[in-house]
Every structure is written in C-alpha cells, then in structure tokens.
Coordinates of C-alpha atoms and ligand atoms in Angstrom, one line a residue:
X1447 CA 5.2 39.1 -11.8
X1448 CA 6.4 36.3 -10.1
X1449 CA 10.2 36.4 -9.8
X1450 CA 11.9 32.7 -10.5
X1451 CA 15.3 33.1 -9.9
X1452 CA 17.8 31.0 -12.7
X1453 CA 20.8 29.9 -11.4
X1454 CA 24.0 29.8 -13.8
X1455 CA 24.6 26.8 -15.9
X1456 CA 26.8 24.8 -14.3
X1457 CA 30.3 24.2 -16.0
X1458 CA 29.3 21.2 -17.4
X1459 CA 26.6 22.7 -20.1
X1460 CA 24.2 21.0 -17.6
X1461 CA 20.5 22.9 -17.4
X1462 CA 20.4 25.9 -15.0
X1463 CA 17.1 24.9 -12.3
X1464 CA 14.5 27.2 -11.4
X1465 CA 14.8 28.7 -7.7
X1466 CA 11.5 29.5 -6.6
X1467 CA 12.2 32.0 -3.3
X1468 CA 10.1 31.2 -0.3
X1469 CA 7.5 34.3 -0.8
X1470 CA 6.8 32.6 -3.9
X1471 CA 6.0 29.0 -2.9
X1472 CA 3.7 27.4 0.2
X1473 CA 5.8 25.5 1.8
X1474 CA 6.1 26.7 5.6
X1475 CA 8.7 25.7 8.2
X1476 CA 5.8 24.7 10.3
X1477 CA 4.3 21.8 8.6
X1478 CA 7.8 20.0 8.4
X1479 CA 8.3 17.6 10.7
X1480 CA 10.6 18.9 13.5
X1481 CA 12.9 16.1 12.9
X1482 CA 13.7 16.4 9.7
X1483 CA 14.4 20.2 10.0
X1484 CA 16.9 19.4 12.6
X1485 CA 18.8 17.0 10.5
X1486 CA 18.4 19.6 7.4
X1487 CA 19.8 22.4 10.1
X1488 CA 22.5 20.0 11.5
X1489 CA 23.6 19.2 7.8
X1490 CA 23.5 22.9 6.7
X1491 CA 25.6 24.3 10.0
X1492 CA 28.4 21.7 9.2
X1493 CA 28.5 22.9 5.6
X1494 CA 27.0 20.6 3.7
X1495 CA 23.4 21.4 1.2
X1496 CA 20.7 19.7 2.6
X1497 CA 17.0 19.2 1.1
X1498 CA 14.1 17.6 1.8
X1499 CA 13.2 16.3 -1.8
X1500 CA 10.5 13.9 -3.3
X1501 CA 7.1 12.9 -2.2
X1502 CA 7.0 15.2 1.2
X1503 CA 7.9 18.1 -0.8
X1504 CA 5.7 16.9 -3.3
X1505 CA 2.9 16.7 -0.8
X1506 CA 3.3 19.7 1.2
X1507 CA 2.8 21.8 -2.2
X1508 CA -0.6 20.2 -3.1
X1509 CA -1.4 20.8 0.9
X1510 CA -1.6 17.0 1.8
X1511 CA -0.1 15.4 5.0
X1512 CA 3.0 13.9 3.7
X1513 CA 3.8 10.2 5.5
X1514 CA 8.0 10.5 5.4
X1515 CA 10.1 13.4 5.5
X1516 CA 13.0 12.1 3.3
X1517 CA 16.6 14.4 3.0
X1518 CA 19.0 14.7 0.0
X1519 CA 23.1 15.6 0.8
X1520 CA 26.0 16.0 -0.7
X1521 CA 27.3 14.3 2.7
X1522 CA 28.3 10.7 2.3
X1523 CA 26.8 8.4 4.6
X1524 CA 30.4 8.3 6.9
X1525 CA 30.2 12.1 7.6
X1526 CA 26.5 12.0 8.0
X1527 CA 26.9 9.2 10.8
X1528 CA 29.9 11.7 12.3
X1529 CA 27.2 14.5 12.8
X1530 CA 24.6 12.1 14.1
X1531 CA 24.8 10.1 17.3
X1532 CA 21.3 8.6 16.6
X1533 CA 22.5 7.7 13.0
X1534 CA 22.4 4.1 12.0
X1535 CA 23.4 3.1 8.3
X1536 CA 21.6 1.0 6.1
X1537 CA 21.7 -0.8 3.3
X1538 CA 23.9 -3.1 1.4
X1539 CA 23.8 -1.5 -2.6
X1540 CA 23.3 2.1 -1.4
X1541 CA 24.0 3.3 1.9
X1542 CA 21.8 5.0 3.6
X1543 CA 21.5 7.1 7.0
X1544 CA 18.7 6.9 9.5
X1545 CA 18.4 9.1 12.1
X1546 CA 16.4 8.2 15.0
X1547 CA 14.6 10.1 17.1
X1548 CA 11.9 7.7 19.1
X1549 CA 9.4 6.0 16.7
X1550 CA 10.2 8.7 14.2
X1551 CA 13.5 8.0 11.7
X1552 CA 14.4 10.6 9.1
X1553 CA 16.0 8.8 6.1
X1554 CA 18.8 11.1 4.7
X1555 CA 20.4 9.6 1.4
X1556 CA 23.8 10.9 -0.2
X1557 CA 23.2 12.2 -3.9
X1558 CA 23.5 9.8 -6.3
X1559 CA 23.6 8.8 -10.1
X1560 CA 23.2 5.7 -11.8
X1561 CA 25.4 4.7 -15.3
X1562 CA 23.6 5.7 -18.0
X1563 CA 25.9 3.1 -20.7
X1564 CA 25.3 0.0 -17.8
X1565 CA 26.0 -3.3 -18.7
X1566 CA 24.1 -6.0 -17.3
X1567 CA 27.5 -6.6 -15.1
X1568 CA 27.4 -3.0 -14.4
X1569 CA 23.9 -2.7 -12.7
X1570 CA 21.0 -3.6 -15.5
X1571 CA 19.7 -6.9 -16.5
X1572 CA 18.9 -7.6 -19.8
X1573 CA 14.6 -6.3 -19.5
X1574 CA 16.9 -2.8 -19.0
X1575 CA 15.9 -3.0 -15.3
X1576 CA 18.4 -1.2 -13.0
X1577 CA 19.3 -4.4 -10.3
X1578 CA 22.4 -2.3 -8.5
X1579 CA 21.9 1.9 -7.6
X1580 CA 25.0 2.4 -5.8
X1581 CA 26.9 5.2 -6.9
X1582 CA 27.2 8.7 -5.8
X1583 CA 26.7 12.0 -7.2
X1584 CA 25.9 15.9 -7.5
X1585 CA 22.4 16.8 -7.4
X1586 CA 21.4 16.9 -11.0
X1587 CA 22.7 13.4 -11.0
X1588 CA 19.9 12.8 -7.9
X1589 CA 17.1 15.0 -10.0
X1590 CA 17.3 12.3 -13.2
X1591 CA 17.3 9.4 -11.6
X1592 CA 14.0 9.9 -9.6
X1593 CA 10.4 8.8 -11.4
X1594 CA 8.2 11.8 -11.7
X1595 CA 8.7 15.3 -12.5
X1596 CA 6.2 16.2 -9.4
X1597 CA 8.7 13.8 -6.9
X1598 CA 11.8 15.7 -8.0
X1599 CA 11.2 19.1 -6.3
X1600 CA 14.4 19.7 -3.6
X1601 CA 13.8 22.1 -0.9
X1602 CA 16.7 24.1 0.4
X1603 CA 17.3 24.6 4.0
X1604 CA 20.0 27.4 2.7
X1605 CA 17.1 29.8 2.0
X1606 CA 13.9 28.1 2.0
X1607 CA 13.7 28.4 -1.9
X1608 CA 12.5 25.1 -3.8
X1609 CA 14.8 24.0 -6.5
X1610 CA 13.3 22.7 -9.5
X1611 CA 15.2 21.3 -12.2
X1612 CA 12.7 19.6 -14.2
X1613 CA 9.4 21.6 -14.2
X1614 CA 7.8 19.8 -11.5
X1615 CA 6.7 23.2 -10.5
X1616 CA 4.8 23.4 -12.7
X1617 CA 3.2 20.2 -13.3
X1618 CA 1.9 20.9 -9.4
X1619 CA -0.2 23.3 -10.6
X1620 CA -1.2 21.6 -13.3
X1621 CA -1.8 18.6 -11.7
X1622 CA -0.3 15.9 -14.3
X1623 CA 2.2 13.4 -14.2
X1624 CA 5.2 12.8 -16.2
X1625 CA 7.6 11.0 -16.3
X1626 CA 11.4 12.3 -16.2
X1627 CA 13.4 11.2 -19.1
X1628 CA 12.0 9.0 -21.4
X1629 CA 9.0 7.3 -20.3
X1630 CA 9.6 3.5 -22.0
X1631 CA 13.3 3.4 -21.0
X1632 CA 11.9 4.4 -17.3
X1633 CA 9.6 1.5 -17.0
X1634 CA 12.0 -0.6 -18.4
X1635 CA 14.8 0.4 -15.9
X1636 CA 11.8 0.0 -12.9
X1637 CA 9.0 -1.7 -14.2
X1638 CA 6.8 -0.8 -10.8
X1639 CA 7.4 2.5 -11.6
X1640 CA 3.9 1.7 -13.5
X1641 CA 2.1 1.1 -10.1
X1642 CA 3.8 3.8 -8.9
X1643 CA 2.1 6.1 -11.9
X1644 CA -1.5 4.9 -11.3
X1645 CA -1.0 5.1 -7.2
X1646 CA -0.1 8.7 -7.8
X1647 CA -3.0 9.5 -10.2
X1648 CA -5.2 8.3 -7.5
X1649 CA -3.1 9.7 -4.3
X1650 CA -2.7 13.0 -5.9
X1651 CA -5.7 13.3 -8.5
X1652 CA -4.0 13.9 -11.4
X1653 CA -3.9 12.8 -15.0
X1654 CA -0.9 11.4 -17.0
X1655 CA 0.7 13.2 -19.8
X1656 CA 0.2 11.0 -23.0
X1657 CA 3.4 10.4 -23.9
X1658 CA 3.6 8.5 -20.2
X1659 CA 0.6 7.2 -20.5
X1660 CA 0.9 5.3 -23.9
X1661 CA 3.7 2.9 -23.1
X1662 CA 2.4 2.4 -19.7
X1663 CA -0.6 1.1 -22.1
X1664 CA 1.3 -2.0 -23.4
X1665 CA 4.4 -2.3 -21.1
X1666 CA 2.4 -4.7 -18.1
X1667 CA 4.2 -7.9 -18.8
X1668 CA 7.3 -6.0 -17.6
X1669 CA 5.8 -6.7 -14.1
X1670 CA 6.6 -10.5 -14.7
X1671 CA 9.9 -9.3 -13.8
X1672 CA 10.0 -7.5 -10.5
X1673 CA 10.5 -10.2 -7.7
X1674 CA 7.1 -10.9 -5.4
X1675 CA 8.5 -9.3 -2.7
X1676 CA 8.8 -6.0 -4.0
X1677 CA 5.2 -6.1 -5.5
X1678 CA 3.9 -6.8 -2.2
X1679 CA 5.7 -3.7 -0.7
X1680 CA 3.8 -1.8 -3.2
X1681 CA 0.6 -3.0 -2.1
X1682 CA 1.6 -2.3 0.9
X1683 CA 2.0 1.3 -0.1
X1684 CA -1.6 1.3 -2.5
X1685 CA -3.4 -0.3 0.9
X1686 CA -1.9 2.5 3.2
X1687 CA -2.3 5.4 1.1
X1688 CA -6.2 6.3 1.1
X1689 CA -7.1 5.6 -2.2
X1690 CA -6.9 2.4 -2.9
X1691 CA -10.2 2.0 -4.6
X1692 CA -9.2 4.6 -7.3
X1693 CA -6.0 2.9 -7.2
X1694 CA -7.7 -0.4 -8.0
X1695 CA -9.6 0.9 -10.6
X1696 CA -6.8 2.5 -12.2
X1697 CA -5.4 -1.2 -11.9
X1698 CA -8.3 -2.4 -13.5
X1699 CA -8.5 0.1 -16.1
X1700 CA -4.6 -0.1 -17.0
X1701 CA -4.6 -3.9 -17.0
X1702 CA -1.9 -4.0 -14.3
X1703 CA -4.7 -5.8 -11.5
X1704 CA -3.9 -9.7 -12.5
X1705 CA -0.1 -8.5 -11.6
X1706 CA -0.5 -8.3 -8.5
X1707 CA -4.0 -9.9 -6.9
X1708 CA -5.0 -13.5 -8.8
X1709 CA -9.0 -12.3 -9.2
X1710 CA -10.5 -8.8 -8.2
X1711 CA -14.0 -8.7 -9.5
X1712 CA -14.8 -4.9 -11.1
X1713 CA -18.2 -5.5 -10.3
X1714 CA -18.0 -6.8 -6.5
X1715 CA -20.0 -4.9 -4.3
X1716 CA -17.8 -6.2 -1.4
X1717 CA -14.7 -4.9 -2.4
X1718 CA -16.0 -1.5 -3.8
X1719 CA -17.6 -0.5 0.1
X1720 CA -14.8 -2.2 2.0
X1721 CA -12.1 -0.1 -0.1
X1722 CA -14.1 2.8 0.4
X1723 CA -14.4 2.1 3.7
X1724 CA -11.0 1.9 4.3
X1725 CA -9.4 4.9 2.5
X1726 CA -12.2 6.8 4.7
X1727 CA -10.8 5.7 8.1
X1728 CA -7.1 6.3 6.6
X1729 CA -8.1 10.0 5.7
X1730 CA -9.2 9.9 9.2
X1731 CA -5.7 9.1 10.6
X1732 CA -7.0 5.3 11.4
X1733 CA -5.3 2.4 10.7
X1734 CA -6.2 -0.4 7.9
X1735 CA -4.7 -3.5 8.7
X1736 CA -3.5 -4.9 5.1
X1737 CA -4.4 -8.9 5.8
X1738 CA -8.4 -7.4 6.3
X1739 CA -7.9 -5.7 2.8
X1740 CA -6.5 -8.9 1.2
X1741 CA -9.1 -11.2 3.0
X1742 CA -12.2 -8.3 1.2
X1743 CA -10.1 -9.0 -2.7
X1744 CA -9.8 -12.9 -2.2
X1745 CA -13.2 -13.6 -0.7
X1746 CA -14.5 -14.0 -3.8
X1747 CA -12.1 -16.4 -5.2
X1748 CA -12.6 -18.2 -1.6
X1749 CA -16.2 -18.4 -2.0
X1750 CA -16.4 -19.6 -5.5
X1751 CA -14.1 -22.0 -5.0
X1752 CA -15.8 -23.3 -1.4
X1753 CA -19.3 -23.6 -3.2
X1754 CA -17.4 -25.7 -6.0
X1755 CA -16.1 -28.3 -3.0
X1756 CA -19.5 -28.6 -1.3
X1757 CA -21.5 -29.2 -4.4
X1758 CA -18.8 -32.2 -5.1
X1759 CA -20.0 -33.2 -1.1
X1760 CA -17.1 -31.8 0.9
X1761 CA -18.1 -30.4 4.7
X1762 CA -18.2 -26.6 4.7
X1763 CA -14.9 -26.2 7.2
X1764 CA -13.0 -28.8 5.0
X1765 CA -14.1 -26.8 1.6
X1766 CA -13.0 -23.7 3.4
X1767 CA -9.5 -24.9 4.1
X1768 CA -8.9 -26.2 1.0
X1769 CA -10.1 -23.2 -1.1
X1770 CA -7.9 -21.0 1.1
X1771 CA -4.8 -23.4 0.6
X1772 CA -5.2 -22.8 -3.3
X1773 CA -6.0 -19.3 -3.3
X1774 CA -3.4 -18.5 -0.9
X1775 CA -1.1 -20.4 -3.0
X1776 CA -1.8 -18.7 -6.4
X1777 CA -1.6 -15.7 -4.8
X1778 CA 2.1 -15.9 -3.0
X1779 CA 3.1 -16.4 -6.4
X1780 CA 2.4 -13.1 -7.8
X1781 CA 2.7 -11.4 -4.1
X1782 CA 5.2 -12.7 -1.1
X1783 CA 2.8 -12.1 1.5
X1784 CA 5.1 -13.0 5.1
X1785 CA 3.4 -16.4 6.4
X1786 CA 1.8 -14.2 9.5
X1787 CA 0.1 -11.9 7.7
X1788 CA -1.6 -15.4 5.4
X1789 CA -2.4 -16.7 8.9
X1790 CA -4.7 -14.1 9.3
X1791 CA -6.1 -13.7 6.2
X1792 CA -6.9 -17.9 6.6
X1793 CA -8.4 -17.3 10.2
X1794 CA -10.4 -14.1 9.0
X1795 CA -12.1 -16.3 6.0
X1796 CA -12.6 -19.3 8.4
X1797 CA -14.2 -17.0 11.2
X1798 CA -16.6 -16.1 8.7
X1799 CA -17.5 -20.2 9.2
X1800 CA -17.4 -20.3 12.5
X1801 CA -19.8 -17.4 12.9
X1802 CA -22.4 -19.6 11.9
X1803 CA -22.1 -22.1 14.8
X1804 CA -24.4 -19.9 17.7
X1805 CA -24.4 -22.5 20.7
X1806 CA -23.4 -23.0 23.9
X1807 CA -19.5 -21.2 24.6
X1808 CA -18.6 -20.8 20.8
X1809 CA -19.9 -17.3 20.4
X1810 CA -18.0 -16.5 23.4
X1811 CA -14.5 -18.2 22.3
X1812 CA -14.8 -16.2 19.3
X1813 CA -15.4 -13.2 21.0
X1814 CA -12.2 -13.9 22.3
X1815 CA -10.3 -14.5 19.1
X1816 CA -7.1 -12.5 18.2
X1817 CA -9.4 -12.0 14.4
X1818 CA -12.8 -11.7 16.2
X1819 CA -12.9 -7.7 14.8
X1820 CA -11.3 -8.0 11.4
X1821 CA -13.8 -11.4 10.9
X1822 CA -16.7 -9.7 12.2
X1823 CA -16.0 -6.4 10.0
X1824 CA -15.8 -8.6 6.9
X1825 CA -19.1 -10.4 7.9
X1826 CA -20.6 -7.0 8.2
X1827 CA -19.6 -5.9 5.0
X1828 CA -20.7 -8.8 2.8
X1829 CA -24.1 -8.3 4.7
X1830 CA -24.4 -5.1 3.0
X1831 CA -23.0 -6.2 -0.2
X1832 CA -25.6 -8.5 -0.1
X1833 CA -25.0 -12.1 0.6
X1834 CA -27.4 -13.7 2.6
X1835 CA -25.3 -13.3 5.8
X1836 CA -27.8 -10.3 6.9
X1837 CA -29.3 -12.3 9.9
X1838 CA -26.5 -14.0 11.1
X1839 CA -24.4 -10.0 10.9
X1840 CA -27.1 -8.9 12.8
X1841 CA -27.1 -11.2 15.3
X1842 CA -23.4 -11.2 15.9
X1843 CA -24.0 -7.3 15.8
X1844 CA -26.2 -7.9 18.9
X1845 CA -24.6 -10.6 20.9
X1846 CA -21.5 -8.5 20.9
X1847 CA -22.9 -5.0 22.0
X1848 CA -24.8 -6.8 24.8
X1849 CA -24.4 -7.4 28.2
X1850 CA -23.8 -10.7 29.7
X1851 CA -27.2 -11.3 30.6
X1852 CA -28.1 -10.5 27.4
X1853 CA -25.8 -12.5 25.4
X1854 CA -27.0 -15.7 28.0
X1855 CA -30.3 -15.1 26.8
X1856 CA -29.1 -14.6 22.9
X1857 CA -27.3 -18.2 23.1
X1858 CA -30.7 -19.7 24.9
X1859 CA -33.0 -18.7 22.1
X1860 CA -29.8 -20.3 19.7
X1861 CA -30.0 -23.1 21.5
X1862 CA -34.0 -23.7 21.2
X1863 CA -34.2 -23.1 18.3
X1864 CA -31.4 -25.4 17.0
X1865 CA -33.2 -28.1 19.1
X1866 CA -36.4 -27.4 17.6
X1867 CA -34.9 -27.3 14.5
X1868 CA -33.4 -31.0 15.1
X1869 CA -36.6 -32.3 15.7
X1870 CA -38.6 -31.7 13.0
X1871 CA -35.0 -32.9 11.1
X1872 CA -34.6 -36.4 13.0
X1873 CA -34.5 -38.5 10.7
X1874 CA -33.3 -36.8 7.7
X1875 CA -32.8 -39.1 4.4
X1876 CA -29.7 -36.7 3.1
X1877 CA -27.7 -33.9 5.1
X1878 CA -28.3 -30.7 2.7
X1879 CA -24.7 -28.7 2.5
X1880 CA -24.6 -25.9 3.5
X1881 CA -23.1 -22.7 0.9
X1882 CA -20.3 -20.9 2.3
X1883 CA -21.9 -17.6 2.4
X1884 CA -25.8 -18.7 3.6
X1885 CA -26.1 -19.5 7.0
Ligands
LIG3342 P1 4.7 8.2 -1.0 O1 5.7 8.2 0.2 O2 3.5 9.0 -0.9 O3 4.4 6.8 -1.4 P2 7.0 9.2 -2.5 O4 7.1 9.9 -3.8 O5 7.5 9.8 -1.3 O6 5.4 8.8 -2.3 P3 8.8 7.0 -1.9 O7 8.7 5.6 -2.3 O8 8.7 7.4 -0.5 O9 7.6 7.8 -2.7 O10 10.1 7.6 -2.6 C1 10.6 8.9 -2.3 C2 11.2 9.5 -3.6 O11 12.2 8.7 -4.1 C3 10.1 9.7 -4.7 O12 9.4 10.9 -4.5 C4 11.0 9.7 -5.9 O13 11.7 10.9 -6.1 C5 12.1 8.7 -5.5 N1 11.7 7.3 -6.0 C6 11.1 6.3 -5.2 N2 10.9 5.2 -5.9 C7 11.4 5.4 -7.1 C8 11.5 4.7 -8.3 N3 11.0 3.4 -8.4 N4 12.1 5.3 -9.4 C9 12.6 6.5 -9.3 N5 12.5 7.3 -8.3 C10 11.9 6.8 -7.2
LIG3343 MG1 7.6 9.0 0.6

C-alpha cells in the first residue's frame, strides 16, 4: 500500500496536497543539477521552503533529461539576493533571482498569485489575457497559476517528498494532460498556452484530457493576440525540444501551424526528414541551429515563389532575392525573427544558388562561407527529398571531402565541361531559365 501522506487543510478551507515521501517517488538527489541543490540547500538552511517545481520535476518523474532546473520560495527576491553573492535580479513585472554559477544560472522565483477579479487596469486585457503577473504569494497561490497539472509538482528540499496539490501525480502515470482550472478561461488568460499543450503532447507523449482538448479545438484565433515576439520564443522552444516533427503535426492537426509559420506543406518530403533529422541529433545532445530549421519550413514558399519570377523572365539570383524579401516579410509578421538570424536564413536559401556555379575559385569561396554547412546540409536534404539537386549534392559531397589535389581536378573537369558545353551553345537564339531547384 503505498502510503501518501495528507497534510491538514490549511486555515483557509484551501485543499490539503498530497505528500508523496521519497521511498515512494523516483526522483534521486543525483540526477538534480548540483546547482540547483545548492541554492535549494542554501534557501532551506536560512529557513526558508525551497522547491524545485515545474517542467524539471515534471521531467525527472517520466525519466527525461530536464533542460532548466527552476526553484519556488517563499523568499522574496531581496532576501534571496542577501543569501546569494552570484545573485542577479531580473525582471521588470516580476522579479526574479538568478543565480550564477559559470554558464549555468538557476532561476529561483518568489511564490506568487495573480487576481482572480482583474480588471483590464489591474493586469488582463479585454481577450482575458493576463498582461501584468506581479504579485506575490503562498504556495497554493503558485500551484494555480501554472498551466498543466503535470508542471505543478513542487519538490521539497525539507524531506525530499513531492508535493502535489493538483493530481499531477497522477496524471504522470497516466500520461495525460490537463489543464489546471478551467481550460477556456486558461487559454484565454495565455493564449500560447495552446502551443504549449501540443509541444507537451509531443515532448512527453501524452494525450489531452477532452475537456482540454475541445476548446483548444476552436480557440486558435486567440493567437492573433500574443505579440510576434513571444511566438517566436515558442518556436524557439518547439525547435530545441526534440520533437518538433510531432510538434508540427500536432500544429497541423490542431490548426495552430498558419499561427506561427506563413506555409508548412503536410506533405513535404523536405521538411518531414530534416525535422526528423533534427530532433535525432538533439536526443543526441547536438545542437540544431533554429535559422537551418526555418530555412527547411520556408523553402517551399521560396521555391514556388522563385519558379513564379523566372517564368515571368527574371535571372535566377534576382528571383531568389526577391522571393526571400516577400517570404521573409510575411513571415516576421506572424514571427519576430532578430534581423541576424533572417540573414542567415537569406544566405542559406541563396547558397543553395550559388552551389550551382562550379568554376574556377567559387567552390572554394563557398567553402569558406560562415553558411557553407547549414547550405550544404539543406542541399543534401532536398536531394533526398527529391528535387533534382542529386548530382549537384553529390558533387558538392565530393569536392568537399577531397583533398586539394582532388578538388583541383573536380573544378578542371567543371571547367571542360562548361566550355564544351558553351560551344555547342554559341549562338543560342534564347537563354533557357534556369528553375531554382534544377541545376
Ligand atoms: P520545458 O522547459 O521543457 O519547455 P517547462 O514546463 O519547464 O517545459 P517552462 O517554460 O520552463 O516550461 O516553465 C516552467 C514552469 O512554469 C512550467 O512547468 C509551468 O509550471 C510554469 N509555466 C510556464 N509557462 C506558463 C504559462 N504560459 N502558463 C502557466 N504556467 C506556466
Ligand atoms: Mg523548463
């Protein structure tokens, strides 16, 4: 029998949580991060509770690698910078501590609460989405504000128990989702709170309940409504989190995808094996860099749009440009993507132009390019989605694994054969354009 532990109902009426002891749960002091233990022990020795809470607790229960270790208090952000020498605050609406230690910073946020009877003044607009979060409170307070009932599980440095105030429990073991409170209201308050759902379904291969499924069913246009800048932090998220393929389909499936990307074909070969691609090397602890992953979704959009110039007789590198400039264009409107990262989603579509000029010191100038691997990946992969790009991928797969010698000889034969290829086309009575994607 397993032996739960109820604490007393607090003097408020408010619900009693389940304490599950430490012999009854999996979490082990060794897979936290050593950090965030010693903030938890620091907090704990100077009196105050201390959790870790939300998605590494969350994590650590269904046995994946968590990416943050994040800390709940009843400190406030002035005692916790008292206790910390390598404490910086931030954050304007609600303060909160980092603690640094190298590279690695613990976040470690003060309880809080928002006002249930807000006024738009008072921190919601009128779509009933919370726009200020600032105010502080006990820990059931924290429980009901979070989203899921899975990411509101608060482990307790006191005694290593896991306190569990909503059943998340649970719904780890059965692997669903819900929402806390009542699902409309909560995508109303936080309308990405719907990404949020579908990235979990995929992160953490669950299902939703229905009763937080069927609003999230016909509440989309709330997305019109969260700024471009916070959607594109949570692509950020769905890119780094290793399944963003199932993530996309769930987009697809939810009809949440032409929130946040302008085009994403269901059907595109491309995208399906560079996603997969991707979430494999991020299981694998490798990096993805995010303006790859946009330049695999827009490709398509590019292309279409570049064949649409050159059959009105615009050059190829001129159709290019301008396709870019309009895609690029439609798509920082749903999605504030910083001006560097768009640089080199342009120069990672245009390389995959310039790849088709073989002569003399070009091949070696792109060689040298800052995007010569991220262009070179994506001409690889629409070789085996099948455009007819297979010679020219296996060329460029050649001329860059050779030696010197080798790649001297490579440009030779490019050379000839362009020459030979002039000849017979001297005096030609109309210059054929060329299709983005055929050599
Ligand atoms: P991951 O880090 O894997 O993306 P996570 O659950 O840790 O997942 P974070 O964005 O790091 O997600 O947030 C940490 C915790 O803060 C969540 O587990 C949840 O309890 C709470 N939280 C985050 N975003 C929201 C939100 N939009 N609404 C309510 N609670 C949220
Ligand atoms: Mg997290």
């Amino acid at each position: 029998m397993r032996s739960i532990k109820k604490t007393k109902t607090s003097s408020k009426g408010k619900k009693a949580p389940l304490i599950i002891p430490r012999a009854e749960h999996t979490i082990s002091r060794s897979a936290i991060n050593r950090h965030a233990l010693k903030v938890l022990y620091r907090l704990h020795e100077a009196g105050f509770n201390a959790y870790l809470v939300g998605g590494c607790v969350r994590d650590l229960l269904l046995g994946q690698t968590p990416k943050d270790f994040d800390i709940a208090t009843n400190a406030r952000p002035e005692e916790i910078r008292r206790l910390f020498k390598n404490c910086r605050l931030i954050g304007k609406r609600f303060r909160l501590a980092h603690i640094l230690f190298g590279q690695d910073i613990i976040e470690v946020a003060t309880f809080r609460t928002h006002h249930e009877n807000a006024t738009e003044t008072h921190g919601k607009s009128h779509q009933g989405m919370i726009v200020r979060d600032n105010v502080y409170g006990t820990i059931e307070d924290d429980v009901v504000r979070r989203d899921f009932r899975v990411n509101a599980l608060y482990y307790n440095i006191a005694d290593y128990s896991i306190v569990d105030y909503v059943g998340g429990m649970q719904d780890i073991k059965d692997k669903v989702l819900h929402m806390i409170g009542d699902p409309e209201k909560r995508f109303h308050e936080d309308p990405v709170r719907l990404l949020r759902a579908l990235r979990f379904v995929a992160k953490l291969n669950m299902r939703i309940t229905p009763e937080t499924e069927e609003p999230l069913l016909r509440l989309s246009h709330l997305l019109d409504h969260v700024s471009p800048a916070r959607l594109f932090q949570e692509v950020l998220k769905i890119f780094q989190g290793g399944t963003t393929l199932a993530t996309i389909h769930l987009l697809q499936k939810y009809h949440l995808i032409s929130k946040l990307f302008i085009c994403v074909n269901k059907e595109s070969a491309l995208v399906n094996i560079a996603l997969s691609n991707t979430d494999q090397r991020i299981r694998e602890g490798k990096t993805a860099s995010p303006a790859f992953l946009f330049a695999v979704i827009l490709w398509q959009s590019v292309s279409e749009h570049v064949m649409r110039h050159e059959a009105e007789g615009m050059p190829t590198y001129l159709a290019i440009e301008k396709a870019l400039q309009h895609i690029l264009k439609l798509q920082t409107e749903r999605l504030t993507i910083p001006r560097l990262m768009q640089l080199s989603i342009r120069e990672i579509c245009l390389l995959q132009h310039r790849f088709t000029y073989r002569k003399g010191g070009h091949p070696y100038r792109l060689l040298e390019h800052p995007r010569f691997r991220a262009g070179f990946d994506l001409l690889i992969l629409r070789a085996a989605a099948g455009e007819h790009v297979q010679e020219l991928a296996e060329w460029w797969q050649e001329f860059h694994s050779q030696t010197p010698e080798q790649r001297e000889k490579m440009i030779k034969e490019m050379n000839q054969k362009s020459s030979s290829h002039n000849h017979r086309r001297r005096n030609p009575r109309k210059r054929r354009t060329k299709p983005v994607q055929t050599e």
